PDB file of C-alpha atoms in Angstrom:
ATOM      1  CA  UNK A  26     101.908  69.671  73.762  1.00  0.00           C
ATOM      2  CA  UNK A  27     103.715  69.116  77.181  1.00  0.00           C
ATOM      3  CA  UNK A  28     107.437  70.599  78.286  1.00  0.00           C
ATOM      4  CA  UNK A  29     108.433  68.279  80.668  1.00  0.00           C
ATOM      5  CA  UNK A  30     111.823  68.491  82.651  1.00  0.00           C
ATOM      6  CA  UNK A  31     112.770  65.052  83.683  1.00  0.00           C
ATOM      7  CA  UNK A  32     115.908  64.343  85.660  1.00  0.00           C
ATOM      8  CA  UNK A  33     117.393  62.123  87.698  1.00  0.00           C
ATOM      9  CA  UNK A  34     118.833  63.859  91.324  1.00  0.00           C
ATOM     10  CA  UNK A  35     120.543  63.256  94.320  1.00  0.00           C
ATOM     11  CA  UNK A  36     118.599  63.241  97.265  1.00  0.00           C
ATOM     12  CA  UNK A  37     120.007  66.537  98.389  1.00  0.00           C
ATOM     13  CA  UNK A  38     118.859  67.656  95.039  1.00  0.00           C
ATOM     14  CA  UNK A  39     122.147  67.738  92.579  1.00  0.00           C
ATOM     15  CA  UNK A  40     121.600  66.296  89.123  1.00  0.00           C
ATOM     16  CA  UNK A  41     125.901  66.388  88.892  1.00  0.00           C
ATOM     17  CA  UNK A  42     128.770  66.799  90.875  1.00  0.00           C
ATOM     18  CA  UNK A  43     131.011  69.952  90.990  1.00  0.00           C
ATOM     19  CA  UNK A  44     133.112  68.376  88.650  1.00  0.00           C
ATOM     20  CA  UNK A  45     130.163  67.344  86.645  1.00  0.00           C
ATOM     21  CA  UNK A  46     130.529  63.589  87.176  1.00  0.00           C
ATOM     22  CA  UNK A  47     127.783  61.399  86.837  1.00  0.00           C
ATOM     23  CA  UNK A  48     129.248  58.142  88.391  1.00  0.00           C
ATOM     24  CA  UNK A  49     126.929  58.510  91.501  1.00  0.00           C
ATOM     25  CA  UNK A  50     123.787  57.774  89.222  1.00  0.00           C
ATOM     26  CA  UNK A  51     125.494  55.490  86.420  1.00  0.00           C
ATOM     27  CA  UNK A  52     126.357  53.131  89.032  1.00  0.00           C
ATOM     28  CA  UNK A  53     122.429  52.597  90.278  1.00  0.00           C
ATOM     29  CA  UNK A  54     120.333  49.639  89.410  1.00  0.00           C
ATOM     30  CA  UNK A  55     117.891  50.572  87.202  1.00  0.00           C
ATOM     31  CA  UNK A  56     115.018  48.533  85.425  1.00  0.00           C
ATOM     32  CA  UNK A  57     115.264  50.129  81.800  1.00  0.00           C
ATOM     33  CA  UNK A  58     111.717  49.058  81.127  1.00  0.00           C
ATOM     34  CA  UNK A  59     110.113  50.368  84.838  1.00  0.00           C
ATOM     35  CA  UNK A  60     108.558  52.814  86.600  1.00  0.00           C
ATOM     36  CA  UNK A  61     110.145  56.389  84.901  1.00  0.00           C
ATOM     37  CA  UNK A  62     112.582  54.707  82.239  1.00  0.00           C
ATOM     38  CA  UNK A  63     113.794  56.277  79.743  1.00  0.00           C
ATOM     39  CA  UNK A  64     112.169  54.569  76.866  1.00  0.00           C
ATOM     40  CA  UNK A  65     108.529  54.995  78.174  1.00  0.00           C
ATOM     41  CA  UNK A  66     109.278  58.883  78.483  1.00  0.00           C
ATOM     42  CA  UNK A  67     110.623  59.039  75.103  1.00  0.00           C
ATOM     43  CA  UNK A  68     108.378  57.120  73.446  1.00  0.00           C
ATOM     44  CA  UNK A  69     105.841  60.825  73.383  1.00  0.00           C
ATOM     45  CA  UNK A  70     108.903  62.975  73.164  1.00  0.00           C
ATOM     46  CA  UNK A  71     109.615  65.126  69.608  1.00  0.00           C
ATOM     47  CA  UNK A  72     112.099  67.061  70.406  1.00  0.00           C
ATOM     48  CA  UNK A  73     114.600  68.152  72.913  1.00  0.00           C
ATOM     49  CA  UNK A  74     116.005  71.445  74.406  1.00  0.00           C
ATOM     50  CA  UNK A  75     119.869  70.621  75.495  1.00  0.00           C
ATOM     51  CA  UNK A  76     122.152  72.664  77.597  1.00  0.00           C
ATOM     52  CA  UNK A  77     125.698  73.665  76.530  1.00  0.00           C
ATOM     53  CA  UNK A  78     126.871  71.444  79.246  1.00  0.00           C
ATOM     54  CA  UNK A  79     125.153  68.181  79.203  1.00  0.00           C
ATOM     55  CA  UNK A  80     126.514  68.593  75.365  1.00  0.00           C
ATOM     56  CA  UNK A  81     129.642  68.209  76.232  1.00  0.00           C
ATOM     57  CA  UNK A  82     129.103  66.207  79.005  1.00  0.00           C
ATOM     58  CA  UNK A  83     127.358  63.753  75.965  1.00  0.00           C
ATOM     59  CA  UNK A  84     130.876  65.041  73.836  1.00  0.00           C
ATOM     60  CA  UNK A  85     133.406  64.062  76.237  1.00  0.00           C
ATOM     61  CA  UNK A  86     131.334  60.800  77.480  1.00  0.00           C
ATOM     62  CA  UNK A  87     129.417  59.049  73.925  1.00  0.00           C
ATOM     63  CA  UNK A  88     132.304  59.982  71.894  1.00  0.00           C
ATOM     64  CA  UNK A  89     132.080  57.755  68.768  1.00  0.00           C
ATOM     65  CA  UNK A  90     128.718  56.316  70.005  1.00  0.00           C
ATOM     66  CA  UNK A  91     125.669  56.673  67.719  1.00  0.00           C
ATOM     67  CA  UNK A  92     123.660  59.964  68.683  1.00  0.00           C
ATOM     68  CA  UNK A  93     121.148  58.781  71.142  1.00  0.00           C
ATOM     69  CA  UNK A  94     118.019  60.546  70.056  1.00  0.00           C
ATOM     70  CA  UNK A  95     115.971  60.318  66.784  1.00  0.00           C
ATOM     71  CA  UNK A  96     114.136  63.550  67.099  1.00  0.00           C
ATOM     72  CA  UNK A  97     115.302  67.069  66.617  1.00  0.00           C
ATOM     73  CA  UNK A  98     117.618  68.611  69.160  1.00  0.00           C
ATOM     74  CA  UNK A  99     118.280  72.098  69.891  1.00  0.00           C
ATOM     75  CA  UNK A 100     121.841  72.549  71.896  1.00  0.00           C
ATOM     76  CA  UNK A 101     121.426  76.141  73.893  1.00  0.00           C
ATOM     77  CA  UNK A 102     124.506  78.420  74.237  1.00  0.00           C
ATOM     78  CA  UNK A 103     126.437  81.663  73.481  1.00  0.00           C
ATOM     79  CA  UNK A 104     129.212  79.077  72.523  1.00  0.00           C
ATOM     80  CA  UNK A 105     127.496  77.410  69.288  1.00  0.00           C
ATOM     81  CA  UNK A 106     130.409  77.466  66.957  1.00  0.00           C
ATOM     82  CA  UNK A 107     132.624  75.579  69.613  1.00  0.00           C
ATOM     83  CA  UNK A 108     130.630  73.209  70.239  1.00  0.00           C
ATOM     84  CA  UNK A 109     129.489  72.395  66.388  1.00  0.00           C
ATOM     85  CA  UNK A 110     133.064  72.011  65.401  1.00  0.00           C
ATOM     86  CA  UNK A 111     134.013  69.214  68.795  1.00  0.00           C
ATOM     87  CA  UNK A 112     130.788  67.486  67.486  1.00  0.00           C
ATOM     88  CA  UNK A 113     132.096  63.397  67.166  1.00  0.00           C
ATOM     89  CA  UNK A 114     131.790  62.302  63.176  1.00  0.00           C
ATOM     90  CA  UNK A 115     129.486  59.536  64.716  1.00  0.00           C
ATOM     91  CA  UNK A 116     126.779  61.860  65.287  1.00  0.00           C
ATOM     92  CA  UNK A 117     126.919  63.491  61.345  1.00  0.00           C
ATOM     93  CA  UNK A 118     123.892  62.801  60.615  1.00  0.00           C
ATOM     94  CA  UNK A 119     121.851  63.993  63.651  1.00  0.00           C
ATOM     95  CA  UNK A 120     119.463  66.497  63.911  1.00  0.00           C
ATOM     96  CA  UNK A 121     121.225  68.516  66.666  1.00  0.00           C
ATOM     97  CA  UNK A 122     120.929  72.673  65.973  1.00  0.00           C
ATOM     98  CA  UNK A 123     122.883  75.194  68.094  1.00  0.00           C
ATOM     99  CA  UNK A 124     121.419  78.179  68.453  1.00  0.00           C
ATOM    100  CA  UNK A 125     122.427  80.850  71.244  1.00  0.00           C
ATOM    101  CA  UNK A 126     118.877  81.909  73.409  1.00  0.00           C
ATOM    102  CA  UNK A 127     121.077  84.083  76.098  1.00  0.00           C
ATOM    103  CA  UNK A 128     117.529  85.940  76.497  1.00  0.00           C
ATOM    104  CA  UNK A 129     114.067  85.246  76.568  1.00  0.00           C
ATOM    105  CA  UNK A 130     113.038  86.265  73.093  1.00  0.00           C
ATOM    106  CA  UNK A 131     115.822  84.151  71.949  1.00  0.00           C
ATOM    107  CA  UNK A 132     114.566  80.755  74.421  1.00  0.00           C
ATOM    108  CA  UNK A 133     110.557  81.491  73.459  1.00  0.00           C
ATOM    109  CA  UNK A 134     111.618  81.739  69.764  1.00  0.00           C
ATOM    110  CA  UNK A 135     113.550  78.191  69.970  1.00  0.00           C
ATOM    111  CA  UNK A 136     110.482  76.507  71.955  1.00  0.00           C
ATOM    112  CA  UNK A 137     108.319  77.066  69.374  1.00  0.00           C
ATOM    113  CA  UNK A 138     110.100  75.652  67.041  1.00  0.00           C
ATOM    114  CA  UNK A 139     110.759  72.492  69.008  1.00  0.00           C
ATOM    115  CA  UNK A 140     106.959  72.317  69.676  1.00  0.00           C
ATOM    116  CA  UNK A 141     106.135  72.661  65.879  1.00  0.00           C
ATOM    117  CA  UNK A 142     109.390  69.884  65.054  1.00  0.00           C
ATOM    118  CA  UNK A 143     107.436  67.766  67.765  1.00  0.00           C
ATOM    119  CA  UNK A 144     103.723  68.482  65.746  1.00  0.00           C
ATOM    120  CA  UNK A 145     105.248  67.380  63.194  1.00  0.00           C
ATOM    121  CA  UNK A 146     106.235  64.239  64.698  1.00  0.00           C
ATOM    122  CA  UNK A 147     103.150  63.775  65.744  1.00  0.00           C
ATOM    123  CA  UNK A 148     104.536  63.709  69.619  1.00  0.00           C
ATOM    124  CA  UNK A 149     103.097  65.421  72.323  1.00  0.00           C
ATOM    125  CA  UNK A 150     106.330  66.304  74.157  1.00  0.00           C
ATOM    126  CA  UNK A 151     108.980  68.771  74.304  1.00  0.00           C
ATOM    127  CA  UNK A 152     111.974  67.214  76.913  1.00  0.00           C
ATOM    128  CA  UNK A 153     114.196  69.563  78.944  1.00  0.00           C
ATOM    129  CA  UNK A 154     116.572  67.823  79.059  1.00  0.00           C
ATOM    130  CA  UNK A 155     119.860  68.570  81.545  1.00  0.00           C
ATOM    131  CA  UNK A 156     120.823  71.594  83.040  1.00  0.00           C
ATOM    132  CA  UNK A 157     118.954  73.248  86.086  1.00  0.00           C
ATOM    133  CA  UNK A 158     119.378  76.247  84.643  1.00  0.00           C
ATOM    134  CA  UNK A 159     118.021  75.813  81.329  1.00  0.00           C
ATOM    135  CA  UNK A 160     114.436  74.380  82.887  1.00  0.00           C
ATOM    136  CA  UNK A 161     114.291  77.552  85.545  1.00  0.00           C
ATOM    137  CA  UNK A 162     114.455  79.462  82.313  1.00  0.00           C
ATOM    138  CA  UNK A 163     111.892  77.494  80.567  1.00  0.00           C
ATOM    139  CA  UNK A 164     109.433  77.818  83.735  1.00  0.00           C
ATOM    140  CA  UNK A 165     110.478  81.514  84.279  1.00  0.00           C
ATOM    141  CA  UNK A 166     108.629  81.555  80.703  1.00  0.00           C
ATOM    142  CA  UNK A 167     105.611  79.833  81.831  1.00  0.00           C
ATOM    143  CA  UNK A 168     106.514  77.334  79.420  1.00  0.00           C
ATOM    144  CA  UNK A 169     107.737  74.452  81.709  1.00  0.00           C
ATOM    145  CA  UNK A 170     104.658  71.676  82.653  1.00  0.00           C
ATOM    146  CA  UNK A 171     106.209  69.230  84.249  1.00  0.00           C
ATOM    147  CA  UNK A 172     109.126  68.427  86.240  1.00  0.00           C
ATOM    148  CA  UNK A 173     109.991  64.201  86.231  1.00  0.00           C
ATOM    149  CA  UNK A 174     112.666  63.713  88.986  1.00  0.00           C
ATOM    150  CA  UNK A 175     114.253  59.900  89.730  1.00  0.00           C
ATOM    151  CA  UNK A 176     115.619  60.179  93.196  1.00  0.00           C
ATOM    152  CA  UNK A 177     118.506  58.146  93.226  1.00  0.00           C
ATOM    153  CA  UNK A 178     119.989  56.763  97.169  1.00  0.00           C
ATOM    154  CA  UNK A 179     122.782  59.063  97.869  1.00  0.00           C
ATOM    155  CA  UNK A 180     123.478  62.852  98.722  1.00  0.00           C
ATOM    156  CA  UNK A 181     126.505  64.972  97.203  1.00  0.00           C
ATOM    157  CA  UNK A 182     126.558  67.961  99.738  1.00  0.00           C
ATOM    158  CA  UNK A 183     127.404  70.185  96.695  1.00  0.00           C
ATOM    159  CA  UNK A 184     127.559  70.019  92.841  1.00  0.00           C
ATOM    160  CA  UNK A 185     124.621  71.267  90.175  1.00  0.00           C
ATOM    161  CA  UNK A 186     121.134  71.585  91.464  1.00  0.00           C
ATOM    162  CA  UNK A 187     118.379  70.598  89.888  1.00  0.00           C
ATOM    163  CA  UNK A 188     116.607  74.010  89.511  1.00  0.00           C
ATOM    164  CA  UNK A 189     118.712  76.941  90.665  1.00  0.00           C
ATOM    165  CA  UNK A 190     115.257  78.704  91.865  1.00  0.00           C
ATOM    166  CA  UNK A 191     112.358  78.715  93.399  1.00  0.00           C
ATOM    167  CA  UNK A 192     109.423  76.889  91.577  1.00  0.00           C
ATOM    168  CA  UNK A 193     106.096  75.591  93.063  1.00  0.00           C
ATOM    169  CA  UNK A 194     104.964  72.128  92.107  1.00  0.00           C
ATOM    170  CA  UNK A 195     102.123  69.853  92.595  1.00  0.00           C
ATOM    171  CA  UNK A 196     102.738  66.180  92.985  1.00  0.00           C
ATOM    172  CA  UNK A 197     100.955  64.466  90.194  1.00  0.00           C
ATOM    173  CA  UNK A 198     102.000  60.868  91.250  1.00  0.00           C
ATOM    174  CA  UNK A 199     105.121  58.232  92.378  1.00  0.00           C
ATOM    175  CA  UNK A 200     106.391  55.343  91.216  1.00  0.00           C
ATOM    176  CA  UNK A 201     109.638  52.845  92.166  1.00  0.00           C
ATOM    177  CA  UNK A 202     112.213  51.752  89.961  1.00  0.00           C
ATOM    178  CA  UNK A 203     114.401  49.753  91.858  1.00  0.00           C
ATOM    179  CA  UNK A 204     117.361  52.166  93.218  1.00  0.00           C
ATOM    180  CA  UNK A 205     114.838  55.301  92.439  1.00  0.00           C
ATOM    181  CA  UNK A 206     112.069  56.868  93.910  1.00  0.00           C
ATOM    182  CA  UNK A 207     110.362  58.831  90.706  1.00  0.00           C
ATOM    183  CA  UNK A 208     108.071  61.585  91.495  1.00  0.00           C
ATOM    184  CA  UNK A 209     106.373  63.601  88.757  1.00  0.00           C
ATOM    185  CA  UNK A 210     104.857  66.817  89.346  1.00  0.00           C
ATOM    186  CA  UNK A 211     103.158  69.459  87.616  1.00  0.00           C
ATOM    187  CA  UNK A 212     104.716  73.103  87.815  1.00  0.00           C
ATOM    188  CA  UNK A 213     101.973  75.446  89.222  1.00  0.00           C
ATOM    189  CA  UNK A 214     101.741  78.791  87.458  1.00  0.00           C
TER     190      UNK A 214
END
């Protein structure tokens, strides 16, 4: 079983905006099916450990869309009850659990969980996904493996940075998906 972190980032190493916009890397040309895509990484993913705020990012953005993910999904924050009640009726019958992990009993507890929900799925993947924070936390753990990072052409000067601390990595390999560089790299502990 793998924890894997994959982003996409500025090259100046923001996954959003102050504001928390996105429009920088929605606007990229992206082969769906390439190098780093979504569906390959999924395909060995079981279950996913969410942010607060790529939540509502997903809240105030897919509104009324159908809830993108078929595996289990644990939403991380002191501010579960909130959250649960903006969920959109579209997404009623998705596994999505909020739990608050402010500290690291709390976040270890809620891994293992997603790694059994995964086992159970027979998938070999847990997927960080969003939130620089959230994955610092996970590697603070020593439970982070891998960090997948699609480098899209542009810088932001400021905004949310991909991991808020310092973390050593070892480049496992790169690839090219049209507007992105993708690295992937493993996290050395």
């Amino acid at each position: 079983m793998t924890t894997t972190y994959y982003t996409a980032s500025s090259l100046d190493g923001f996954i959003a905006t102050e504001d928390h916009a996105l429009d920088w890397l929605l606007s990229r040309d992206i082969d769906p099916d390439g190098v780093g895509s979504n569906a390959a990484f999924l395909a060995d993913v079981g279950a996913l450990l969410m942010g607060a705020s790529t939540y509502g990012w997903l809240v105030e953005h897919g509104g009324g869309e159908p809830w993108s993910y078929a595996v289990p999904t644990w939403v991380l924050t002191h501010r579960g009850d909130e959250l649960a009640a903006g969920r959109p009726e579209a997404w009623a019958g998705a596994d999505i659990r909020f739990v608050a992990a402010d500290d690291d009993a709390a976040l270890r507890a809620v891994h293992v969980e997603a790694v059994a929900a995964a086992a159970a799925l027979a998938r070999t993947g847990v997927w960080v996904v969003g939130g620089g924070e959230l994955a610092g936390r996970v590697a603070d753990l020593g439970l982070l493996d891998h960090v997948v990072l699609s480098y899209a052409p542009c810088t932001l000067g400021s905004g949310a940075p991909v991991l808020p601390r310092r973390l050593e990595l070892a480049l496992r390999e790169t690839g090219r998906n049209r507007d992105f560089v993708v690295a992937t790299y493993d996290v050395v502990r």
